[in-house]
Amino acid sequence: MRTTTSRQVEPAAVETKDRPGLTRRQVHAVAGCYFVASFAALGLPPYLTEILPELGDGAARWAGLLYIVPTIFGALGAPLWGRLADRFGRKRLLLRAQLGLAAAFLLAGWADSLGTFVAALVLQGILGGTFAASNGYLGAALEGNALSRALTLMQGSARAALVFAPIVVGSLTPWLSPHRQYALLAVLPLTAAVMLAALPEPPRAPAAAAKQAEAVAETDAMQSPETAAGTAAEPAGRAPVASLRALYALEFAFVFSTVISFPYLISLIKERIPGTGPMVSGVLFALPHMCYLVAAMAVHAVFRTRPRLGIGIGFGCIALGLAGHGLVDSLTGFIAVRLVLGAGLTLGLVCLSVLAADCAKGRAPGGLFGSIEFFSKAGAVAAGVAAAVGNDWFGPAAPVLTGTAIALVTVLATAAPVLLSRLPRTRRSPRCLR
């Protein structure tokens, strides 16, 4: 039975027209535009504790809440923008996302009160959504292995921005406050919009495909747990037919279990290794994302035909790495557990991209990737809230232990259908005649 929530996040129409394809240079251009446009969105939030005192919040009490405000409103807007992209054109909506991000950054950079700054962050969430818009654009022009490689490259752009943006912002701070850097960095999404204007427009879905879309959505909504389990147990060598509900659940669990360690990692490092400088802490924070940048394409080549196996191993590495965060008390130990977490992060992101590319077959990419973004951001918001509550009650080790528990549950849920399918079926032996 469908619920209101499921209607909001189900993909809409189906692509039946032949995909025109994109050259490698054009795919790299889309990924590069996302990289430059996301600099302010990913590089400036860590400096909210320095920005808010300029706006009247001397103790920066609102930093934790404002950190997730763009994520909340981005999650609410992503499915709508995806559906509009399927209806009015993916390139138009991608340009809209870049221009909306630029407008929000300009408002944030020139805000002279806390209320105006909060409004700018809300607009950033509502008008942004460049990641989902970029993926929807790629999904309309590519499919199969080409699409999963492009999505893997897009995640690489996100990881690179997450690593380098805070460093660049910190380097500019002596000359320009992080608050005013919002206005300066608004130039980046504007530049990205100019670059994207030269790219081709993928075709819109024909109106005749609407009935087929309803059939696909109905199948996803009504799929029973037994059917989902059977899907999960397909042979590793075959391209899996991924359930949308399974993909959404995996996306939520993955983002939750990885993001929950972000907010209080620096505090945990300082507690376990007193005297650790900010540079060392920053490198430790960035290590998992660096692992992705180094190994993502190699992992894609190995697991593109067996993504469920890669996801199971990935969540296992995430659970092991997060559990290690609660035990280690040396720099060497932290490097080791961060690398294990990086292995899990890389496997999870790559294999989720493969599953998403599989789900994109026969579905409108705007609605699909808008829905994926909804569950991804929902996982991030839930992780932020859980991290804050756990830290307040039990200290900075609590978030990583919570993430460990969620990752372990996901490993069991992923592995159980496969293990059950391989159990020998017992037959009742005939009774002996007396």
Coordinates of C-alpha atoms in Angstrom, one line a residue:
M1 CA 0.0 0.0 0.0
R2 CA 1.5 3.4 -0.9
T3 CA 2.0 6.1 1.6
T4 CA 2.2 9.9 1.0
T5 CA 5.9 9.8 1.6
S6 CA 6.5 7.1 -1.0
R7 CA 4.6 9.2 -3.6
Q8 CA 6.9 12.1 -2.9
V9 CA 10.1 10.3 -3.5
E10 CA 9.1 7.8 -6.3
P11 CA 10.7 8.6 -9.7
A12 CA 8.3 9.9 -12.2
A13 CA 8.4 9.2 -16.0
V14 CA 10.5 6.6 -17.8
E15 CA 13.2 7.2 -20.4
T16 CA 12.6 5.2 -23.5
K17 CA 14.4 7.4 -26.0
D18 CA 17.9 6.3 -27.0
R19 CA 20.6 8.0 -24.9
P20 CA 22.7 10.4 -26.9
G21 CA 25.8 9.8 -24.7
L22 CA 28.4 12.3 -23.5
T23 CA 32.1 12.4 -24.3
R24 CA 34.6 11.9 -21.5
R25 CA 35.5 15.5 -21.6
Q26 CA 31.9 16.5 -21.1
V27 CA 31.5 14.1 -18.2
H28 CA 34.6 15.6 -16.6
A29 CA 33.2 19.1 -17.2
V30 CA 30.1 18.2 -15.2
A31 CA 32.1 16.7 -12.4
G32 CA 34.5 19.7 -12.4
C33 CA 31.6 22.2 -12.3
Y34 CA 30.2 20.4 -9.2
F35 CA 33.6 20.5 -7.6
V36 CA 34.0 24.3 -7.9
A37 CA 30.4 25.0 -7.1
S38 CA 30.5 22.9 -3.9
F39 CA 33.5 24.7 -2.4
A40 CA 31.5 27.1 -0.3
A41 CA 28.9 24.6 0.6
L42 CA 31.5 22.1 1.9
G43 CA 34.3 24.4 3.0
L44 CA 32.6 27.1 5.0
P45 CA 30.3 25.3 7.4
P46 CA 33.2 24.1 9.6
Y47 CA 33.8 27.8 10.3
L48 CA 30.3 28.6 11.5
T49 CA 31.8 29.0 15.1
E50 CA 33.8 32.0 13.7
I51 CA 31.0 33.4 11.5
L52 CA 28.2 33.5 14.0
P53 CA 29.9 35.9 16.6
E54 CA 30.0 38.5 13.8
L55 CA 26.2 38.2 13.5
G56 CA 25.4 38.5 17.2
D57 CA 25.6 34.9 18.4
G58 CA 28.7 35.4 20.6
A59 CA 28.9 31.8 21.9
A60 CA 28.0 30.3 18.5
R61 CA 25.2 28.3 20.1
W62 CA 23.3 27.9 16.8
A63 CA 26.3 26.4 15.0
G64 CA 25.2 22.8 15.3
L65 CA 21.7 23.5 14.1
L66 CA 22.7 25.8 11.3
Y67 CA 25.2 23.2 10.1
I68 CA 22.3 21.0 9.0
V69 CA 19.8 23.6 7.9
P70 CA 20.8 23.5 4.2
T71 CA 20.8 19.7 4.3
I72 CA 17.2 19.6 5.7
F73 CA 15.8 22.0 3.1
G74 CA 17.9 20.3 0.4
A75 CA 16.3 17.0 1.3
L76 CA 12.8 18.5 1.1
G77 CA 13.4 20.1 -2.3
A78 CA 15.4 17.4 -4.1
P79 CA 12.5 15.2 -5.2
L80 CA 10.5 18.2 -6.5
W81 CA 13.5 19.6 -8.5
G82 CA 14.1 16.1 -9.9
R83 CA 10.6 15.8 -11.2
L84 CA 10.7 19.3 -12.7
A85 CA 14.0 18.4 -14.4
D86 CA 12.3 15.4 -16.1
R87 CA 9.5 17.6 -17.2
F88 CA 11.3 20.8 -18.3
G89 CA 14.8 19.7 -19.1
R90 CA 17.8 18.5 -17.0
K91 CA 20.2 21.1 -18.3
R92 CA 17.8 23.9 -17.4
L93 CA 17.4 22.6 -13.9
L94 CA 21.1 22.0 -13.5
L95 CA 21.7 25.6 -14.5
R96 CA 19.0 26.7 -12.1
A97 CA 20.7 24.8 -9.2
Q98 CA 24.1 26.6 -9.9
L99 CA 22.5 30.0 -10.1
G100 CA 20.4 29.4 -7.0
L101 CA 23.5 28.4 -5.1
A102 CA 25.3 31.6 -6.3
A103 CA 22.3 33.7 -5.1
A104 CA 22.2 32.0 -1.7
F105 CA 26.0 32.5 -1.2
L106 CA 25.8 36.2 -2.1
L107 CA 23.0 36.7 0.4
A108 CA 25.0 34.8 3.1
G109 CA 28.1 36.8 2.4
W110 CA 26.4 40.2 2.7
A111 CA 24.0 39.2 5.6
D112 CA 24.3 41.7 8.5
S113 CA 22.0 39.8 10.9
L114 CA 21.6 36.3 12.1
G115 CA 18.0 36.1 10.6
T116 CA 19.3 37.1 7.1
F117 CA 22.1 34.6 7.4
V118 CA 19.7 31.8 8.4
A119 CA 17.4 32.7 5.4
A120 CA 20.4 32.4 3.1
L121 CA 21.2 28.9 4.4
V122 CA 17.5 28.0 3.9
L123 CA 17.7 29.3 0.3
Q124 CA 21.0 27.4 -0.2
G125 CA 19.1 24.2 0.6
I126 CA 16.0 24.9 -1.4
L127 CA 17.7 26.4 -4.5
G128 CA 20.8 24.4 -4.6
G129 CA 20.9 20.6 -5.1
T130 CA 23.7 20.7 -7.6
F131 CA 24.7 17.1 -6.9
A132 CA 21.3 15.6 -7.6
A133 CA 20.9 17.8 -10.6
S134 CA 24.3 16.8 -12.0
N135 CA 23.5 13.1 -11.5
G136 CA 20.1 13.5 -13.2
Y137 CA 21.8 15.2 -16.1
L138 CA 24.3 12.4 -16.5
G139 CA 21.6 9.8 -16.0
A140 CA 19.7 11.2 -19.0
A141 CA 22.7 10.9 -21.3
L142 CA 24.4 7.7 -20.0
E143 CA 23.5 4.3 -18.8
G144 CA 25.0 1.1 -17.5
N145 CA 28.7 1.0 -16.9
A146 CA 29.3 4.4 -18.4
L147 CA 26.7 5.9 -15.9
S148 CA 28.1 4.1 -12.9
R149 CA 31.7 5.4 -13.8
A150 CA 30.3 8.9 -14.1
L151 CA 28.6 8.7 -10.8
T152 CA 31.8 7.4 -9.2
L153 CA 33.6 10.4 -10.7
M154 CA 31.0 12.7 -9.2
Q155 CA 31.5 11.2 -5.8
G156 CA 35.2 11.8 -6.3
S157 CA 34.5 15.5 -6.9
A158 CA 32.5 15.6 -3.7
R159 CA 35.4 14.0 -1.7
A160 CA 38.0 16.3 -3.3
A161 CA 35.9 19.4 -2.4
L162 CA 35.5 18.0 1.2
V163 CA 39.3 17.6 1.5
F164 CA 40.5 20.8 -0.2
A165 CA 37.8 23.4 0.4
P166 CA 38.3 23.8 4.2
I167 CA 42.1 24.2 3.6
V168 CA 41.5 26.9 1.0
V169 CA 39.0 28.7 3.3
G170 CA 41.4 28.6 6.2
S171 CA 44.3 29.9 4.0
L172 CA 42.1 32.9 3.0
T173 CA 41.0 33.7 6.5
P174 CA 43.9 36.0 7.4
W175 CA 42.8 38.3 4.6
L176 CA 39.0 37.8 4.4
S177 CA 36.7 36.5 7.1
P178 CA 34.9 33.2 6.4
H179 CA 31.6 35.2 6.6
R180 CA 32.6 37.4 3.6
Q181 CA 34.1 34.5 1.8
Y182 CA 30.5 33.3 1.0
A183 CA 30.2 36.3 -1.3
L184 CA 33.6 35.8 -2.9
L185 CA 33.0 32.0 -3.5
A186 CA 29.6 32.8 -5.1
V187 CA 31.7 33.4 -8.2
L188 CA 32.4 29.7 -8.5
P189 CA 28.8 28.4 -9.1
L190 CA 28.4 31.4 -11.5
T191 CA 31.5 30.2 -13.4
A192 CA 30.1 26.6 -13.4
A193 CA 26.8 27.8 -14.9
V194 CA 28.7 29.5 -17.8
M195 CA 30.6 26.3 -18.4
L196 CA 27.5 24.1 -18.3
A197 CA 25.7 26.3 -20.7
A198 CA 27.9 24.9 -23.5
L199 CA 26.8 21.3 -22.8
P200 CA 24.0 19.6 -24.8
E201 CA 20.5 19.0 -23.4
P202 CA 19.6 15.4 -22.9
P203 CA 16.2 14.4 -24.4
R204 CA 13.0 14.5 -22.2
A205 CA 10.9 11.4 -21.7
P206 CA 8.1 11.1 -24.3
A207 CA 4.6 11.4 -22.9
A208 CA 3.8 7.8 -24.0
A209 CA 6.2 6.5 -21.4
A210 CA 4.0 7.7 -18.5
K211 CA 2.0 4.4 -18.3
Q212 CA 5.2 2.4 -18.2
A213 CA 6.5 4.6 -15.4
E214 CA 3.4 3.9 -13.3
A215 CA 3.9 0.2 -13.8
V216 CA 7.6 0.4 -12.7
A217 CA 6.7 2.5 -9.7
E218 CA 3.9 0.2 -8.7
T219 CA 6.2 -2.8 -8.9
D220 CA 8.7 -1.1 -6.6
A221 CA 6.0 0.0 -4.2
M222 CA 4.3 -3.4 -4.0
Q223 CA 7.5 -5.6 -4.0
S224 CA 7.3 -8.0 -1.1
P225 CA 10.2 -8.7 1.3
E226 CA 10.5 -12.2 -0.2
T227 CA 10.9 -10.7 -3.7
A228 CA 13.5 -8.2 -2.4
A229 CA 15.4 -11.1 -0.8
G230 CA 15.4 -13.0 -4.0
T231 CA 16.8 -10.0 -5.8
A232 CA 19.6 -9.6 -3.3
A233 CA 20.6 -13.2 -3.8
E234 CA 21.3 -13.0 -7.5
P235 CA 24.6 -14.4 -8.8
A236 CA 27.5 -12.0 -8.4
G237 CA 28.3 -12.1 -12.1
R238 CA 25.0 -10.9 -13.3
A239 CA 23.8 -7.3 -13.4
P240 CA 21.5 -7.0 -10.4
V241 CA 18.0 -5.7 -10.7
A242 CA 18.0 -3.4 -7.7
S243 CA 14.9 -2.7 -5.7
L244 CA 14.4 1.0 -5.2
R245 CA 13.4 0.5 -1.6
A246 CA 16.6 -1.4 -1.0
L247 CA 18.7 1.3 -2.6
Y248 CA 17.0 4.0 -0.6
A249 CA 17.6 2.0 2.7
L250 CA 21.2 1.4 1.8
E251 CA 21.8 5.0 1.0
F252 CA 20.3 6.2 4.3
A253 CA 22.2 3.6 6.3
F254 CA 25.5 4.4 4.5
V255 CA 25.3 8.2 5.0
F256 CA 24.1 7.8 8.6
S257 CA 27.0 5.4 9.6
T258 CA 29.7 7.5 8.0
V259 CA 28.5 11.1 8.6
I260 CA 27.8 10.4 12.3
S261 CA 31.6 10.3 13.0
F262 CA 32.3 13.7 11.4
P263 CA 31.1 16.4 13.9
Y264 CA 33.0 15.3 17.0
L265 CA 36.0 13.5 15.4
I266 CA 38.4 16.4 16.3
S267 CA 37.2 16.4 19.9
L268 CA 37.7 12.6 20.1
I269 CA 41.3 12.9 18.7
K270 CA 42.2 15.6 21.2
E271 CA 40.7 13.5 24.0
R272 CA 42.7 10.4 23.1
I273 CA 45.9 12.1 21.8
P274 CA 46.5 15.3 23.9
G275 CA 48.5 17.9 22.2
T276 CA 47.5 17.0 18.6
G277 CA 47.7 20.0 16.4
P278 CA 45.0 21.2 14.0
M279 CA 47.0 20.2 10.9
V280 CA 47.3 16.6 12.1
S281 CA 43.6 16.5 13.1
G282 CA 42.7 17.8 9.7
V283 CA 44.7 15.2 7.9
L284 CA 43.2 12.4 10.0
F285 CA 39.7 13.8 9.2
A286 CA 40.5 13.8 5.4
L287 CA 42.2 10.3 5.2
P288 CA 39.0 8.3 4.3
H289 CA 38.1 10.8 1.5
M290 CA 41.7 10.6 0.2
C291 CA 41.3 6.8 0.1
Y292 CA 38.4 7.3 -2.2
L293 CA 40.3 9.7 -4.5
V294 CA 43.1 7.1 -4.8
A295 CA 41.2 3.9 -5.2
A296 CA 37.6 4.6 -6.5
M297 CA 38.1 3.7 -10.1
A298 CA 40.1 0.5 -9.3
V299 CA 37.3 -0.5 -6.9
H300 CA 34.7 0.2 -9.6
A301 CA 36.5 -2.1 -12.1
V302 CA 36.5 -4.9 -9.6
F303 CA 33.0 -4.6 -8.2
R304 CA 31.0 -3.3 -11.1
T305 CA 29.4 -6.7 -11.7
R306 CA 29.1 -7.6 -7.9
P307 CA 28.0 -4.4 -6.2
R308 CA 26.1 -6.2 -3.4
L309 CA 29.2 -8.0 -2.4
G310 CA 31.1 -4.8 -2.3
I311 CA 28.4 -3.1 -0.2
G312 CA 28.5 -5.9 2.3
I313 CA 32.3 -5.7 2.6
G314 CA 32.1 -1.9 2.7
F315 CA 29.7 -1.8 5.6
G316 CA 31.9 -4.4 7.4
C317 CA 34.9 -2.1 7.0
I318 CA 32.9 0.8 8.2
A319 CA 31.8 -1.1 11.3
L320 CA 35.3 -2.2 12.0
G321 CA 36.8 1.2 11.4
L322 CA 34.2 3.0 13.6
A323 CA 34.6 0.5 16.4
G324 CA 38.3 1.0 16.3
H325 CA 37.8 4.8 16.9
G326 CA 36.4 3.9 20.3
L327 CA 39.5 1.9 21.2
V328 CA 42.7 3.5 19.8
D329 CA 44.7 6.0 21.8
S330 CA 47.7 6.7 19.5
L331 CA 48.4 8.5 16.2
T332 CA 49.3 5.2 14.5
G333 CA 46.1 3.6 15.7
F334 CA 44.0 6.5 14.4
I335 CA 45.7 6.3 11.0
A336 CA 44.9 2.6 10.8
V337 CA 41.3 2.9 11.7
R338 CA 40.8 5.9 9.4
L339 CA 42.2 3.9 6.5
V340 CA 39.9 1.0 7.3
L341 CA 37.0 3.5 7.4
G342 CA 38.3 4.9 4.1
A343 CA 38.1 1.4 2.5
G344 CA 34.5 1.0 3.6
L345 CA 33.7 4.5 2.4
T346 CA 35.2 3.8 -1.0
L347 CA 33.5 0.4 -1.4
G348 CA 30.1 1.8 -0.3
L349 CA 30.1 4.9 -2.5
V350 CA 31.3 3.0 -5.6
C351 CA 28.9 0.1 -5.2
L352 CA 25.9 2.4 -4.4
S353 CA 26.7 4.3 -7.7
V354 CA 26.6 0.9 -9.6
L355 CA 23.2 0.1 -8.0
A356 CA 21.9 3.6 -8.8
A357 CA 23.0 3.2 -12.4
D358 CA 21.2 -0.1 -12.5
C359 CA 18.0 1.4 -11.1
A360 CA 18.2 4.3 -13.7
K361 CA 17.4 1.8 -16.5
G362 CA 13.8 2.4 -17.5
R363 CA 13.3 5.3 -15.1
A364 CA 13.4 9.1 -15.4
P365 CA 16.8 10.1 -13.9
G366 CA 15.7 13.4 -12.5
G367 CA 13.1 11.9 -10.2
L368 CA 15.4 8.9 -9.3
F369 CA 18.4 10.9 -8.3
G370 CA 16.3 13.5 -6.5
S371 CA 14.8 10.7 -4.4
I372 CA 18.2 9.3 -3.7
E373 CA 19.4 12.7 -2.6
F374 CA 16.3 12.9 -0.3
F375 CA 17.3 9.7 1.5
S376 CA 21.0 10.7 1.5
K377 CA 20.3 14.0 3.2
A378 CA 17.8 12.4 5.6
G379 CA 20.6 10.1 6.7
A380 CA 22.9 13.0 7.2
V381 CA 20.4 14.9 9.3
A382 CA 19.6 11.9 11.4
A383 CA 23.3 11.3 11.9
G384 CA 23.9 14.9 13.0
V385 CA 21.1 14.7 15.6
A386 CA 22.2 11.3 16.8
A387 CA 25.8 12.6 17.1
A388 CA 24.8 15.6 19.1
V389 CA 22.6 13.6 21.5
G390 CA 25.2 10.9 21.9
N391 CA 28.0 13.3 22.5
D392 CA 26.0 15.2 25.2
W393 CA 25.1 12.0 27.0
F394 CA 28.1 9.8 26.7
G395 CA 31.0 11.8 25.2
P396 CA 32.7 12.0 21.8
A397 CA 33.1 8.2 21.5
A398 CA 29.3 7.7 21.5
P399 CA 28.7 8.8 17.8
V400 CA 31.2 6.3 16.4
L401 CA 29.8 3.4 18.4
T402 CA 26.3 4.3 17.2
G403 CA 27.6 4.3 13.7
T404 CA 29.2 0.9 14.3
A405 CA 25.9 -0.5 15.4
I406 CA 24.0 0.7 12.3
A407 CA 26.8 -0.6 10.0
L408 CA 26.7 -4.0 11.6
V409 CA 22.9 -4.2 11.3
T410 CA 23.2 -3.3 7.6
V411 CA 25.8 -6.0 7.1
L412 CA 23.5 -8.6 8.6
A413 CA 20.5 -7.4 6.6
T414 CA 22.6 -7.5 3.4
A415 CA 24.1 -10.9 4.0
A416 CA 21.1 -12.7 5.4
P417 CA 19.2 -13.2 2.1
V418 CA 22.3 -14.5 0.4
L419 CA 23.1 -16.9 3.2
L420 CA 19.5 -18.2 3.4
S421 CA 19.4 -18.8 -0.3
R422 CA 22.4 -21.0 -0.1
L423 CA 21.1 -23.2 2.7
P424 CA 20.4 -26.8 1.5
R425 CA 16.7 -27.5 1.4
T426 CA 15.8 -30.5 3.4
R427 CA 13.3 -33.0 2.1
R428 CA 11.2 -35.2 4.2
S429 CA 12.4 -38.8 3.8
P430 CA 9.8 -41.5 3.0
R431 CA 8.8 -43.6 6.0
C432 CA 10.1 -47.2 6.1
L433 CA 7.5 -49.8 5.5
R434 CA 6.9 -52.1 8.5

